[in-house]
Structure formats: C-alpha cells, structure tokens
Amino acid sequence: QVTLKESGPALVQPTQTLTLTCTLSGLSLTSSGVRLSWIRQPPGKAPEWLARIGWDDDKFYSKSLKTRLTISKDTSKNQVVLTMTNVDPVDTATYYCARDDRLTDAFDVWGQGTIVTVSS
Amino acid sequence: IVLTQSPGTLSLSPGERATLSCRASQSVSSSYLAWYQQKPGQAPRLLIYGASSRATGTPDRFSGSGSGTDFTLTISRLEPEDFAVYYCQQYASSPTFGQGTKVEIK
C-alpha cells in the first residue's frame, strides 16, 4: 500500500523560506517511472499544481512560481522536499504531495496534506 | 490551459442524476483529462482518468466522457456519500485544475 505523508511548519513569517517534506511508504523513489508532485490548495479554492520530480531526477515547475520553488529528493530517506522562498500571505494553503502516475497521467495517491499559514 | 467548470453549484436530491461540465481553453487530449472528488477536510480523490476510465475503487455510477475542449462527469444516481466538490484536471501541459463544482443536497 502506497502512502504519502507531508510535514513542515504550520506557521511561517512573510519573506521567509518554507521547507516541506513528503515521506513515502510502499513506494521507492528509485523505482523506474515514479514521479511525485506537490500541489497546494488555498482555503475554499481549487488545487494548484506546483512542481514534480521523477525517479530520474527530472524536474518540472509551475511557470508562475518557478523562480521561488526548488524540488529535490533524498533517496536514502525516501523523501521529496519542496522549498519555497520569499513566502507571502497568499501562499497560505494546504500543501499536498501526490503520486503522479505515468500510466494514467493523473494524481492517483495523495497525502493527507499539511496546513501552512503565512502570517507575521 | 484554463479549465472552466459549470455549474458552480448543483443542488440535487439522492437518487437523481448529476451532470458536471468541464470546458478547456484549448484542445486537450482525452488521455490527459481527470476528475477528482473532494470532501471537507480530505485530500482530493481520483475518480476518472483518461476522460472515461474509472480509477480503482470508483463505483460504476460515475462515468466520464468528452473530447477536445468539452468533458462531462455523470453520476447516474446520487448516493448520500456523493455530495462533495468535484474538480477536473488536465495534464496536456503544465497541470491545471478547474475551479470546481459543488454537488449539494437539495
């Protein structure tokens, strides 16, 4: 059974850097074809895709947020990390990691999400 | 690619048929159109991928159709657990989601 769990700070001050971690179980980041994405959802709004990383370290970013995002993986810990620089209150959202299935081109497994509030 | 869902809210009774629309700003390959269900406090759940293929565990009362720029999610007979928000999503280019349709109890 594949499970994903997000972790990170609940509160971040404006202009700071946000670091989020997604820990995978039942799925290895080194397995061919594995891709993980980060997706966020502001309160009461639709999800917004942020970034993706593949088993081969191929990376893909949202054009609108590309300059602020870095996605990476730690295969020894089976974790995917997302950093977002210079956060603003509009970045307040629930942040999810999701498996990005190459066969279906859809997000078929989601973590429970972690709520991040940007406020001073 | 911008996805526009309609209606914003659908008020129906259990047992009724629900028809949800998703329109894309440019043509999307059917292979790259998915539908998700989201309940309060939960992550979205994949229902349909490839425009018409049901994901594992999706009941057969859910069906997807469409091509090009117009896609539809149909729930043949609403069950109490189907009242939720539904999102379409495309993966033809940088992934995007529609703004959602809320299916509420009338």
PDB file of C-alpha atoms in Angstrom:
ATOM      1  CA  GLN A   1       0.000   0.000   0.000  1.00  0.00           C
ATOM      2  CA  VAL A   2       1.402   3.365  -1.043  1.00  0.00           C
ATOM      3  CA  THR A   3       1.131   6.168   1.492  1.00  0.00           C
ATOM      4  CA  LEU A   4       2.475   9.709   1.443  1.00  0.00           C
ATOM      5  CA  LYS A   5       2.864  11.980   4.431  1.00  0.00           C
ATOM      6  CA  GLU A   6       3.647  15.676   4.348  1.00  0.00           C
ATOM      7  CA  SER A   7       5.391  17.550   7.122  1.00  0.00           C
ATOM      8  CA  GLY A   8       6.503  21.103   7.671  1.00  0.00           C
ATOM      9  CA  PRO A   9       5.909  24.222   9.738  1.00  0.00           C
ATOM     10  CA  ALA A  10       2.330  25.246  10.449  1.00  0.00           C
ATOM     11  CA  LEU A  11       3.259  28.939  10.589  1.00  0.00           C
ATOM     12  CA  VAL A  12       5.792  30.866   8.525  1.00  0.00           C
ATOM     13  CA  GLN A  13       6.544  34.567   8.556  1.00  0.00           C
ATOM     14  CA  PRO A  14       6.341  36.628   5.365  1.00  0.00           C
ATOM     15  CA  THR A  15       9.585  36.763   3.338  1.00  0.00           C
ATOM     16  CA  GLN A  16      10.887  33.562   4.944  1.00  0.00           C
ATOM     17  CA  THR A  17      11.638  30.300   3.158  1.00  0.00           C
ATOM     18  CA  LEU A  18       9.188  27.423   3.539  1.00  0.00           C
ATOM     19  CA  THR A  19      10.508  23.852   3.515  1.00  0.00           C
ATOM     20  CA  LEU A  20       8.116  20.927   3.171  1.00  0.00           C
ATOM     21  CA  THR A  21       8.895  17.209   3.254  1.00  0.00           C
ATOM     22  CA  CYS A  22       6.952  14.310   1.761  1.00  0.00           C
ATOM     23  CA  THR A  23       7.806  10.860   3.146  1.00  0.00           C
ATOM     24  CA  LEU A  24       6.896   7.864   1.011  1.00  0.00           C
ATOM     25  CA  SER A  25       5.920   4.396   2.210  1.00  0.00           C
ATOM     26  CA  GLY A  26       5.291   1.398  -0.016  1.00  0.00           C
ATOM     27  CA  LEU A  27       6.932   3.175  -2.937  1.00  0.00           C
ATOM     28  CA  SER A  28      10.591   3.767  -3.692  1.00  0.00           C
ATOM     29  CA  LEU A  29      11.854   6.968  -5.269  1.00  0.00           C
ATOM     30  CA  THR A  30      14.430   4.900  -7.116  1.00  0.00           C
ATOM     31  CA  SER A  31      11.848   2.736  -8.898  1.00  0.00           C
ATOM     32  CA  SER A  32      11.631   3.372 -12.604  1.00  0.00           C
ATOM     33  CA  GLY A  33       8.709   5.573 -13.555  1.00  0.00           C
ATOM     34  CA  VAL A  34       7.994   7.001 -10.113  1.00  0.00           C
ATOM     35  CA  ARG A  35       7.039  10.678 -10.108  1.00  0.00           C
ATOM     36  CA  LEU A  36       5.945  12.856  -7.184  1.00  0.00           C
ATOM     37  CA  SER A  37       4.236  16.211  -7.375  1.00  0.00           C
ATOM     38  CA  TRP A  38       3.489  18.976  -4.900  1.00  0.00           C
ATOM     39  CA  ILE A  39       0.047  20.551  -5.096  1.00  0.00           C
ATOM     40  CA  ARG A  40      -1.411  23.266  -2.873  1.00  0.00           C
ATOM     41  CA  GLN A  41      -4.947  24.366  -2.138  1.00  0.00           C
ATOM     42  CA  PRO A  42      -5.763  27.753  -0.574  1.00  0.00           C
ATOM     43  CA  PRO A  43      -8.794  27.726   1.730  1.00  0.00           C
ATOM     44  CA  GLY A  44     -12.008  27.456  -0.304  1.00  0.00           C
ATOM     45  CA  LYS A  45     -10.187  27.383  -3.646  1.00  0.00           C
ATOM     46  CA  ALA A  46      -9.157  24.850  -6.268  1.00  0.00           C
ATOM     47  CA  PRO A  47      -5.919  22.881  -6.126  1.00  0.00           C
ATOM     48  CA  GLU A  48      -2.847  24.377  -7.815  1.00  0.00           C
ATOM     49  CA  TRP A  49      -0.005  22.210  -9.109  1.00  0.00           C
ATOM     50  CA  LEU A  50       3.458  23.403  -8.069  1.00  0.00           C
ATOM     51  CA  ALA A  51       6.256  21.041  -9.065  1.00  0.00           C
ATOM     52  CA  ARG A  52       7.192  17.487  -9.978  1.00  0.00           C
ATOM     53  CA  ILE A  53      10.258  15.278  -9.601  1.00  0.00           C
ATOM     54  CA  GLY A  54      10.903  11.911 -11.178  1.00  0.00           C
ATOM     55  CA  TRP A  55      12.897   8.798 -10.273  1.00  0.00           C
ATOM     56  CA  ASP A  56      15.485  10.013 -12.804  1.00  0.00           C
ATOM     57  CA  ASP A  57      15.686  13.433 -11.061  1.00  0.00           C
ATOM     58  CA  ASP A  58      13.834  15.106 -13.928  1.00  0.00           C
ATOM     59  CA  LYS A  59      12.193  18.267 -12.506  1.00  0.00           C
ATOM     60  CA  PHE A  60       9.268  20.329 -13.756  1.00  0.00           C
ATOM     61  CA  TYR A  61       7.900  23.541 -12.222  1.00  0.00           C
ATOM     62  CA  SER A  62       4.822  25.726 -12.415  1.00  0.00           C
ATOM     63  CA  LYS A  63       5.749  28.613 -14.710  1.00  0.00           C
ATOM     64  CA  SER A  64       4.200  31.186 -12.386  1.00  0.00           C
ATOM     65  CA  LEU A  65       6.168  30.008  -9.333  1.00  0.00           C
ATOM     66  CA  LYS A  66       9.313  28.619 -10.948  1.00  0.00           C
ATOM     67  CA  THR A  67      11.639  31.309  -9.608  1.00  0.00           C
ATOM     68  CA  ARG A  68      10.613  30.599  -5.995  1.00  0.00           C
ATOM     69  CA  LEU A  69      10.473  26.810  -5.957  1.00  0.00           C
ATOM     70  CA  THR A  70      13.059  24.059  -5.643  1.00  0.00           C
ATOM     71  CA  ILE A  71      12.116  20.384  -5.581  1.00  0.00           C
ATOM     72  CA  SER A  72      14.603  17.688  -4.603  1.00  0.00           C
ATOM     73  CA  LYS A  73      14.715  14.117  -3.337  1.00  0.00           C
ATOM     74  CA  ASP A  74      16.622  12.206  -0.685  1.00  0.00           C
ATOM     75  CA  THR A  75      16.597   8.588  -1.802  1.00  0.00           C
ATOM     76  CA  SER A  76      18.259   7.392   1.412  1.00  0.00           C
ATOM     77  CA  LYS A  77      15.256   8.666   3.370  1.00  0.00           C
ATOM     78  CA  ASN A  78      12.717   8.096   0.579  1.00  0.00           C
ATOM     79  CA  GLN A  79      11.637  11.734   0.842  1.00  0.00           C
ATOM     80  CA  VAL A  80      10.807  14.558  -1.522  1.00  0.00           C
ATOM     81  CA  VAL A  81      11.488  18.115  -0.375  1.00  0.00           C
ATOM     82  CA  LEU A  82       9.952  21.344  -1.658  1.00  0.00           C
ATOM     83  CA  THR A  83      11.329  24.750  -0.765  1.00  0.00           C
ATOM     84  CA  MET A  84       9.518  27.988  -1.488  1.00  0.00           C
ATOM     85  CA  THR A  85      11.348  31.263  -0.999  1.00  0.00           C
ATOM     86  CA  ASN A  86      10.004  34.684  -0.049  1.00  0.00           C
ATOM     87  CA  VAL A  87       6.599  33.488   1.136  1.00  0.00           C
ATOM     88  CA  ASP A  88       3.602  35.812   1.305  1.00  0.00           C
ATOM     89  CA  PRO A  89       0.188  35.529   2.994  1.00  0.00           C
ATOM     90  CA  VAL A  90      -1.260  34.458  -0.383  1.00  0.00           C
ATOM     91  CA  ASP A  91       0.834  31.289  -0.031  1.00  0.00           C
ATOM     92  CA  THR A  92      -1.366  30.213   2.882  1.00  0.00           C
ATOM     93  CA  ALA A  93      -2.763  26.829   1.863  1.00  0.00           C
ATOM     94  CA  THR A  94      -2.901  23.111   2.468  1.00  0.00           C
ATOM     95  CA  TYR A  95       0.115  21.587   0.746  1.00  0.00           C
ATOM     96  CA  TYR A  96      -0.192  18.060  -0.624  1.00  0.00           C
ATOM     97  CA  CYS A  97       2.239  15.658  -2.175  1.00  0.00           C
ATOM     98  CA  ALA A  98       0.770  13.246  -4.687  1.00  0.00           C
ATOM     99  CA  ARG A  99       1.949  10.365  -6.814  1.00  0.00           C
ATOM    100  CA  ASP A 100       1.969  11.403 -10.421  1.00  0.00           C
ATOM    101  CA  ASP A 101       1.170   8.175 -12.253  1.00  0.00           C
ATOM    102  CA  ARG A 102       2.851   7.894 -15.649  1.00  0.00           C
ATOM    103  CA  LEU A 103       0.326   5.304 -16.813  1.00  0.00           C
ATOM    104  CA  THR A 104      -2.763   7.408 -16.141  1.00  0.00           C
ATOM    105  CA  ASP A 105      -1.245  10.925 -16.180  1.00  0.00           C
ATOM    106  CA  ALA A 106      -3.258  11.662 -13.058  1.00  0.00           C
ATOM    107  CA  PHE A 107      -2.603  12.074  -9.360  1.00  0.00           C
ATOM    108  CA  ASP A 108      -3.702   8.721  -8.010  1.00  0.00           C
ATOM    109  CA  VAL A 109      -2.359   8.751  -4.438  1.00  0.00           C
ATOM    110  CA  TRP A 110      -2.415  11.827  -2.211  1.00  0.00           C
ATOM    111  CA  GLY A 111      -1.045  12.556   1.219  1.00  0.00           C
ATOM    112  CA  GLN A 112      -3.279  13.947   3.941  1.00  0.00           C
ATOM    113  CA  GLY A 113      -1.856  17.434   3.426  1.00  0.00           C
ATOM    114  CA  THR A 114      -0.168  19.883   5.747  1.00  0.00           C
ATOM    115  CA  ILE A 115      -1.681  23.281   6.511  1.00  0.00           C
ATOM    116  CA  VAL A 116       0.691  26.227   6.197  1.00  0.00           C
ATOM    117  CA  THR A 117      -0.234  29.726   7.309  1.00  0.00           C
ATOM    118  CA  VAL A 118       1.908  32.693   6.292  1.00  0.00           C
ATOM    119  CA  SER A 119       1.487  35.473   8.792  1.00  0.00           C
ATOM    120  CA  SER A 120       3.513  37.802  10.957  1.00  0.00           C
TER     121      SER A 120
ATOM    122  CA  ILE B   1      -4.703  25.664 -20.328  1.00  0.00           C
ATOM    123  CA  VAL B   2      -7.639  27.095 -18.335  1.00  0.00           C
ATOM    124  CA  LEU B   3     -10.406  24.711 -17.286  1.00  0.00           C
ATOM    125  CA  THR B   4     -13.862  26.182 -16.620  1.00  0.00           C
ATOM    126  CA  GLN B   5     -16.371  24.042 -14.736  1.00  0.00           C
ATOM    127  CA  SER B   6     -20.122  24.508 -14.693  1.00  0.00           C
ATOM    128  CA  PRO B   7     -22.323  24.873 -12.864  1.00  0.00           C
ATOM    129  CA  GLY B   8     -20.612  26.234  -9.781  1.00  0.00           C
ATOM    130  CA  THR B   9     -23.159  24.523  -7.556  1.00  0.00           C
ATOM    131  CA  LEU B  10     -25.580  21.715  -8.337  1.00  0.00           C
ATOM    132  CA  SER B  11     -28.476  21.183  -5.916  1.00  0.00           C
ATOM    133  CA  LEU B  12     -29.953  17.707  -6.282  1.00  0.00           C
ATOM    134  CA  SER B  13     -31.665  15.005  -4.256  1.00  0.00           C
ATOM    135  CA  PRO B  14     -30.344  11.490  -3.609  1.00  0.00           C
ATOM    136  CA  GLY B  15     -31.243   9.212  -6.500  1.00  0.00           C
ATOM    137  CA  GLU B  16     -31.111  11.999  -9.079  1.00  0.00           C
ATOM    138  CA  ARG B  17     -28.677  12.215 -11.981  1.00  0.00           C
ATOM    139  CA  ALA B  18     -25.823  14.737 -11.860  1.00  0.00           C
ATOM    140  CA  THR B  19     -24.141  16.133 -14.955  1.00  0.00           C
ATOM    141  CA  LEU B  20     -20.977  18.206 -14.463  1.00  0.00           C
ATOM    142  CA  SER B  21     -19.224  20.065 -17.257  1.00  0.00           C
ATOM    143  CA  CYS B  22     -15.558  20.954 -17.796  1.00  0.00           C
ATOM    144  CA  ARG B  23     -14.523  23.151 -20.707  1.00  0.00           C
ATOM    145  CA  ALA B  24     -10.878  23.705 -21.702  1.00  0.00           C
ATOM    146  CA  SER B  25      -9.479  26.901 -23.216  1.00  0.00           C
ATOM    147  CA  GLN B  26      -7.735  24.783 -25.849  1.00  0.00           C
ATOM    148  CA  SER B  27      -7.970  21.206 -27.003  1.00  0.00           C
ATOM    149  CA  VAL B  28      -6.866  18.568 -24.501  1.00  0.00           C
ATOM    150  CA  SER B  29      -6.068  15.002 -25.423  1.00  0.00           C
ATOM    151  CA  SER B  30      -8.587  12.716 -23.764  1.00  0.00           C
ATOM    152  CA  SER B  31      -5.654  10.820 -22.290  1.00  0.00           C
ATOM    153  CA  TYR B  32      -4.854  13.797 -20.114  1.00  0.00           C
ATOM    154  CA  LEU B  33      -8.208  14.682 -18.510  1.00  0.00           C
ATOM    155  CA  ALA B  34      -9.055  13.517 -14.995  1.00  0.00           C
ATOM    156  CA  TRP B  35     -11.819  14.059 -12.433  1.00  0.00           C
ATOM    157  CA  TYR B  36     -11.446  14.187  -8.648  1.00  0.00           C
ATOM    158  CA  GLN B  37     -13.864  14.177  -5.720  1.00  0.00           C
ATOM    159  CA  GLN B  38     -13.092  16.133  -2.577  1.00  0.00           C
ATOM    160  CA  LYS B  39     -14.942  16.037   0.733  1.00  0.00           C
ATOM    161  CA  PRO B  40     -14.397  18.578   3.546  1.00  0.00           C
ATOM    162  CA  GLY B  41     -11.108  18.118   5.361  1.00  0.00           C
ATOM    163  CA  GLN B  42      -9.898  15.459   2.912  1.00  0.00           C
ATOM    164  CA  ALA B  43      -7.471  15.362   0.018  1.00  0.00           C
ATOM    165  CA  PRO B  44      -8.887  15.067  -3.488  1.00  0.00           C
ATOM    166  CA  ARG B  45      -9.544  11.507  -4.626  1.00  0.00           C
ATOM    167  CA  LEU B  46      -9.021  10.396  -8.223  1.00  0.00           C
ATOM    168  CA  LEU B  47     -12.276   9.170  -9.787  1.00  0.00           C
ATOM    169  CA  ILE B  48     -11.722   9.194 -13.553  1.00  0.00           C
ATOM    170  CA  TYR B  49      -8.596   9.352 -15.719  1.00  0.00           C
ATOM    171  CA  GLY B  50      -8.141   9.399 -19.461  1.00  0.00           C
ATOM    172  CA  ALA B  51     -11.504  11.206 -19.632  1.00  0.00           C
ATOM    173  CA  SER B  52     -13.504   7.982 -19.233  1.00  0.00           C
ATOM    174  CA  SER B  53     -11.568   5.321 -17.319  1.00  0.00           C
ATOM    175  CA  ARG B  54     -12.631   4.688 -13.744  1.00  0.00           C
ATOM    176  CA  ALA B  55      -9.867   4.628 -11.160  1.00  0.00           C
ATOM    177  CA  THR B  56      -9.586   1.679  -8.809  1.00  0.00           C
ATOM    178  CA  GLY B  57     -12.492   1.725  -6.374  1.00  0.00           C
ATOM    179  CA  THR B  58     -14.634   4.200  -8.312  1.00  0.00           C
ATOM    180  CA  PRO B  59     -18.263   2.990  -8.374  1.00  0.00           C
ATOM    181  CA  ASP B  60     -19.757   2.392 -11.804  1.00  0.00           C
ATOM    182  CA  ARG B  61     -22.416   5.062 -11.238  1.00  0.00           C
ATOM    183  CA  PHE B  62     -19.606   7.518 -12.099  1.00  0.00           C
ATOM    184  CA  SER B  63     -18.821   7.920 -15.784  1.00  0.00           C
ATOM    185  CA  GLY B  64     -16.713  10.347 -17.784  1.00  0.00           C
ATOM    186  CA  SER B  65     -16.976  11.368 -21.408  1.00  0.00           C
ATOM    187  CA  GLY B  66     -15.919  14.029 -23.859  1.00  0.00           C
ATOM    188  CA  SER B  67     -13.091  15.094 -26.110  1.00  0.00           C
ATOM    189  CA  GLY B  68     -11.322  18.172 -27.417  1.00  0.00           C
ATOM    190  CA  THR B  69     -12.447  21.043 -25.215  1.00  0.00           C
ATOM    191  CA  ASP B  70     -15.654  19.649 -23.671  1.00  0.00           C
ATOM    192  CA  PHE B  71     -15.748  16.977 -20.999  1.00  0.00           C
ATOM    193  CA  THR B  72     -18.501  15.662 -18.731  1.00  0.00           C
ATOM    194  CA  LEU B  73     -18.692  13.764 -15.464  1.00  0.00           C
ATOM    195  CA  THR B  74     -22.007  11.994 -14.895  1.00  0.00           C
ATOM    196  CA  ILE B  75     -23.237  10.455 -11.666  1.00  0.00           C
ATOM    197  CA  SER B  76     -26.155   8.254 -12.671  1.00  0.00           C
ATOM    198  CA  ARG B  77     -27.910   8.103  -9.297  1.00  0.00           C
ATOM    199  CA  LEU B  78     -26.628  10.194  -6.432  1.00  0.00           C
ATOM    200  CA  GLU B  79     -25.836   8.370  -3.217  1.00  0.00           C
ATOM    201  CA  PRO B  80     -25.539  10.291   0.087  1.00  0.00           C
ATOM    202  CA  GLU B  81     -21.735   9.931   0.006  1.00  0.00           C
ATOM    203  CA  ASP B  82     -21.515  11.600  -3.438  1.00  0.00           C
ATOM    204  CA  PHE B  83     -22.319  15.084  -2.146  1.00  0.00           C
ATOM    205  CA  ALA B  84     -18.934  16.771  -2.435  1.00  0.00           C
ATOM    206  CA  VAL B  85     -16.859  19.077  -4.635  1.00  0.00           C
ATOM    207  CA  TYR B  86     -15.654  17.765  -7.999  1.00  0.00           C
ATOM    208  CA  TYR B  87     -12.638  19.032  -9.932  1.00  0.00           C
ATOM    209  CA  CYS B  88     -11.460  18.346 -13.452  1.00  0.00           C
ATOM    210  CA  GLN B  89      -7.729  18.441 -14.196  1.00  0.00           C
ATOM    211  CA  GLN B  90      -5.654  18.384 -17.370  1.00  0.00           C
ATOM    212  CA  TYR B  91      -2.119  17.149 -17.913  1.00  0.00           C
ATOM    213  CA  ALA B  92      -1.608  18.060 -21.564  1.00  0.00           C
ATOM    214  CA  SER B  93       0.742  20.816 -20.461  1.00  0.00           C
ATOM    215  CA  SER B  94       1.614  22.126 -17.027  1.00  0.00           C
ATOM    216  CA  PRO B  95      -1.162  20.536 -14.916  1.00  0.00           C
ATOM    217  CA  THR B  96      -4.163  22.719 -14.091  1.00  0.00           C
ATOM    218  CA  PHE B  97      -7.426  22.191 -12.241  1.00  0.00           C
ATOM    219  CA  GLY B  98     -10.868  23.623 -12.829  1.00  0.00           C
ATOM    220  CA  GLN B  99     -12.432  25.795 -10.128  1.00  0.00           C
ATOM    221  CA  GLY B 100     -14.759  23.000  -9.006  1.00  0.00           C
ATOM    222  CA  THR B 101     -18.454  22.097  -8.937  1.00  0.00           C
ATOM    223  CA  LYS B 102     -20.124  21.607  -5.583  1.00  0.00           C
ATOM    224  CA  VAL B 103     -22.842  18.962  -5.558  1.00  0.00           C
ATOM    225  CA  GLU B 104     -25.103  19.719  -2.618  1.00  0.00           C
ATOM    226  CA  ILE B 105     -28.212  18.141  -1.178  1.00  0.00           C
ATOM    227  CA  LYS B 106     -31.395  19.883  -2.289  1.00  0.00           C
TER     228      LYS B 106
END
